[in-house]
């Protein structure tokens, strides 16, 4: 058996997003009070593990999620644009009404012609490629220990589909990647031997938000996406 290393892909916590905006890569979206509580839970839950390397998406919500753990471990995180949120042509659109948004703005449907690519955003192959490059860099930096990489739901889920050799085609509500969940990739040297999943902050997530493709802290319950 070679050197075992674990790279944990951590999704950020709940975002203050009362308008239900698909914020994508937009600046100015920070963790809600609940999101900060989730981030503290992560630090409490995995802060005693053999973690020697941290990296994060440059977006505020990701950096804020990692902050309590970084403080506990006294490690300065590395900003890595390769683990940023996926590109999306619907960025900035208010999806507070869910599927009704497409009825109100039928022009959006022109982006929906190819769910395999997908036609409305960054290609899945490109997401997986950049994410895996960052994962392997984290693995090398933490060789023989553990690393935490904070990213976003779709990039993490796409990476898991890639590692498990599954189809990228899926419905957003089927993603097993809740707020502040850990998708942990176990390596033997540079070979993936296992992908684990856990939800350290699962009990903090409102039931209606568990399958939401993006978080909307502060939105009225009936308006959450």
Coordinates of C-alpha atoms in Angstrom, one line a residue:
X1 CA 0.0 0.0 0.0
X2 CA 1.2 3.4 -0.9
X3 CA 0.8 6.8 0.8
X4 CA -2.8 7.4 1.8
X5 CA -4.1 11.0 1.4
X6 CA -7.6 12.3 1.8
X7 CA -8.9 15.4 0.0
X8 CA -12.2 16.7 1.5
X9 CA -14.3 18.7 -0.9
X10 CA -16.4 21.0 1.4
X11 CA -19.4 22.9 0.1
X12 CA -19.9 26.3 1.5
X13 CA -22.6 27.2 4.1
X14 CA -25.9 28.9 3.6
X15 CA -25.7 32.3 1.9
X16 CA -27.7 35.4 2.7
X17 CA -29.8 35.6 -0.4
X18 CA -33.3 36.9 0.4
X19 CA -34.1 37.6 -3.2
X20 CA -33.5 34.0 -4.4
X21 CA -31.0 35.2 -6.9
X22 CA -28.9 32.6 -8.8
X23 CA -25.7 34.3 -7.7
X24 CA -23.2 32.1 -9.5
X25 CA -19.8 33.9 -9.5
X26 CA -21.2 37.3 -8.5
X27 CA -19.4 39.2 -5.7
X28 CA -21.2 40.4 -2.6
X29 CA -22.9 37.2 -1.4
X30 CA -21.9 36.3 2.1
X31 CA -22.8 33.6 4.6
X32 CA -26.1 34.1 6.5
X33 CA -26.1 33.7 10.3
X34 CA -27.0 30.1 9.8
X35 CA -24.2 29.7 7.3
X36 CA -21.7 31.0 9.8
X37 CA -23.0 28.5 12.3
X38 CA -22.5 25.8 9.8
X39 CA -18.9 26.9 9.2
X40 CA -18.2 26.8 13.0
X41 CA -19.7 23.3 13.0
X42 CA -17.2 22.2 10.4
X43 CA -14.3 23.5 12.5
X44 CA -15.6 21.7 15.5
X45 CA -16.2 18.4 13.6
X46 CA -13.0 18.0 11.6
X47 CA -10.7 20.5 13.4
X48 CA -8.9 17.6 15.1
X49 CA -8.2 15.6 12.0
X50 CA -4.8 15.4 10.3
X51 CA -5.4 18.3 8.0
X52 CA -2.3 20.1 6.8
X53 CA -3.5 21.9 3.7
X54 CA -6.4 24.2 2.9
X55 CA -7.5 25.8 -0.3
X56 CA -10.7 27.6 -1.3
X57 CA -12.7 29.2 -4.1
X58 CA -12.0 32.9 -4.1
X59 CA -15.8 33.7 -3.7
X60 CA -16.7 35.3 -0.3
X61 CA -19.0 32.5 0.8
X62 CA -16.3 29.9 0.3
X63 CA -13.6 31.9 2.2
X64 CA -16.0 32.6 5.0
X65 CA -16.9 28.9 5.3
X66 CA -13.2 28.0 5.7
X67 CA -12.3 30.8 8.1
X68 CA -13.2 29.1 11.4
X69 CA -11.3 25.9 10.4
X70 CA -8.3 27.8 9.2
X71 CA -8.2 29.8 12.4
X72 CA -8.4 26.6 14.5
X73 CA -5.6 24.9 12.5
X74 CA -3.5 28.0 12.2
X75 CA -3.2 27.4 8.4
X76 CA -3.4 30.1 5.8
X77 CA -5.7 28.9 3.0
X78 CA -4.7 29.1 -0.6
X79 CA -7.1 30.8 -3.0
X80 CA -7.7 28.6 -6.1
X81 CA -9.8 29.9 -8.9
X82 CA -10.0 26.4 -10.4
X83 CA -12.6 25.4 -7.7
X84 CA -14.8 28.4 -8.2
X85 CA -18.6 28.1 -8.9
X86 CA -19.5 26.9 -12.4
X87 CA -20.3 29.4 -15.1
X88 CA -24.0 29.9 -15.8
X89 CA -26.0 31.9 -18.3
X90 CA -28.7 32.4 -15.7
X91 CA -26.4 34.1 -13.3
X92 CA -28.1 37.2 -11.6
X93 CA -31.6 36.1 -12.4
X94 CA -34.2 36.0 -9.6
X95 CA -35.4 32.4 -9.2
X96 CA -37.5 33.1 -6.2
X97 CA -40.5 31.7 -8.0
X98 CA -38.7 28.5 -9.0
X99 CA -39.9 26.9 -12.3
X100 CA -42.4 29.8 -12.7
X101 CA -39.5 32.0 -13.7
X102 CA -39.4 30.3 -17.1
X103 CA -43.1 31.0 -17.6
X104 CA -42.5 34.7 -16.8
X105 CA -39.3 34.9 -18.9
X106 CA -39.7 32.3 -21.7
X107 CA -36.6 33.7 -23.5
X108 CA -34.5 31.8 -21.0
X109 CA -35.6 28.5 -22.5
X110 CA -33.3 29.0 -25.5
X111 CA -30.4 28.0 -23.3
X112 CA -32.0 24.6 -22.4
X113 CA -31.5 22.8 -25.7
X114 CA -28.7 20.4 -24.5
X115 CA -28.7 19.1 -21.0
X116 CA -25.8 16.8 -21.7
X117 CA -23.2 19.6 -22.1
X118 CA -25.0 21.6 -20.5
X119 CA -26.0 24.3 -22.9
X120 CA -26.9 26.8 -20.2
X121 CA -23.4 26.9 -18.6
X122 CA -19.9 25.7 -18.3
X123 CA -19.4 22.2 -19.8
X124 CA -19.3 19.4 -17.3
X125 CA -16.0 18.1 -18.8
X126 CA -14.4 21.5 -18.2
X127 CA -15.7 21.6 -14.6
X128 CA -14.4 18.1 -13.8
X129 CA -11.0 18.9 -15.5
X130 CA -10.3 22.0 -13.5
X131 CA -11.6 20.5 -10.2
X132 CA -9.5 17.4 -10.6
X133 CA -6.4 19.5 -11.3
X134 CA -6.9 21.3 -8.0
X135 CA -7.7 18.1 -6.1
X136 CA -4.4 16.5 -7.3
X137 CA -2.5 19.6 -6.3
X138 CA -4.1 19.5 -2.9
X139 CA -3.3 15.8 -2.6
X140 CA 0.4 16.5 -3.4
X141 CA 0.5 19.4 -0.9
X142 CA -1.0 17.1 1.8
X143 CA 0.7 13.8 0.9
X144 CA 0.2 11.3 3.7
X145 CA -2.2 13.6 5.5
X146 CA -5.5 15.4 4.7
X147 CA -6.6 18.5 2.8
X148 CA -9.8 20.5 2.7
X149 CA -10.9 22.3 -0.5
X150 CA -13.9 24.6 -0.3
X151 CA -16.0 24.8 -3.4
X152 CA -19.6 24.8 -4.6
X153 CA -22.4 22.3 -5.2
X154 CA -22.2 21.7 -8.9
X155 CA -18.4 21.6 -9.2
X156 CA -18.2 19.1 -6.3
X157 CA -21.1 17.0 -7.6
X158 CA -19.6 17.0 -11.1
X159 CA -16.3 15.8 -9.6
X160 CA -18.0 13.0 -7.8
X161 CA -19.8 11.9 -11.0
X162 CA -16.5 11.9 -12.8
X163 CA -14.7 9.9 -10.1
X164 CA -17.5 7.3 -10.0
X165 CA -17.7 7.1 -13.8
X166 CA -21.4 8.1 -13.8
X167 CA -23.3 10.2 -16.4
X168 CA -23.2 13.9 -15.9
X169 CA -26.9 14.2 -16.8
X170 CA -28.9 14.7 -13.7
X171 CA -31.6 16.9 -12.0
X172 CA -30.2 19.5 -9.6
X173 CA -32.4 18.2 -6.8
X174 CA -30.8 14.7 -7.0
X175 CA -27.3 16.1 -6.1
X176 CA -26.0 14.6 -2.9
X177 CA -24.1 17.7 -1.8
X178 CA -25.9 19.6 0.9
X179 CA -24.7 22.8 2.6
X180 CA -21.3 22.3 4.4
X181 CA -21.2 18.6 3.3
X182 CA -18.0 16.8 2.8
X183 CA -17.2 14.7 -0.3
X184 CA -14.0 13.0 0.7
X185 CA -11.7 11.5 -1.9
X186 CA -9.3 8.9 -0.6
X187 CA -6.0 8.3 -2.5
X188 CA -3.5 5.5 -2.4
X189 CA -0.5 7.5 -3.8
X190 CA -2.2 9.2 -6.8
X191 CA -4.9 6.5 -7.3
X192 CA -8.5 7.1 -6.0
X193 CA -9.6 4.2 -3.9
X194 CA -12.8 5.5 -2.3
X195 CA -15.2 8.5 -2.3
X196 CA -17.0 9.1 1.0
X197 CA -19.8 11.5 1.8
X198 CA -20.9 13.0 5.1
X199 CA -23.0 15.9 6.4
X200 CA -21.5 17.4 9.5
X201 CA -24.0 20.3 9.5
X202 CA -26.9 18.3 8.1
X203 CA -29.1 18.8 11.2
X204 CA -28.8 22.6 10.8
X205 CA -30.2 22.7 7.3
X206 CA -34.0 23.4 7.0
X207 CA -35.7 20.4 5.4
X208 CA -37.0 22.4 2.5
X209 CA -33.5 23.5 1.6
X210 CA -31.7 20.2 1.5
X211 CA -32.2 19.7 -2.2
X212 CA -31.9 23.4 -3.2
X213 CA -29.3 23.9 -6.0
X214 CA -28.3 27.2 -4.4
X215 CA -28.9 28.6 -0.9
X216 CA -31.2 31.4 -0.1
X217 CA -30.9 32.4 3.5
X218 CA -33.2 35.2 4.5
X219 CA -35.8 34.4 1.8
X220 CA -39.4 33.7 2.9
X221 CA -40.0 30.0 3.2
X222 CA -42.5 29.8 0.4
X223 CA -40.1 31.7 -2.0
X224 CA -37.0 29.6 -1.5
X225 CA -35.7 28.0 -4.7

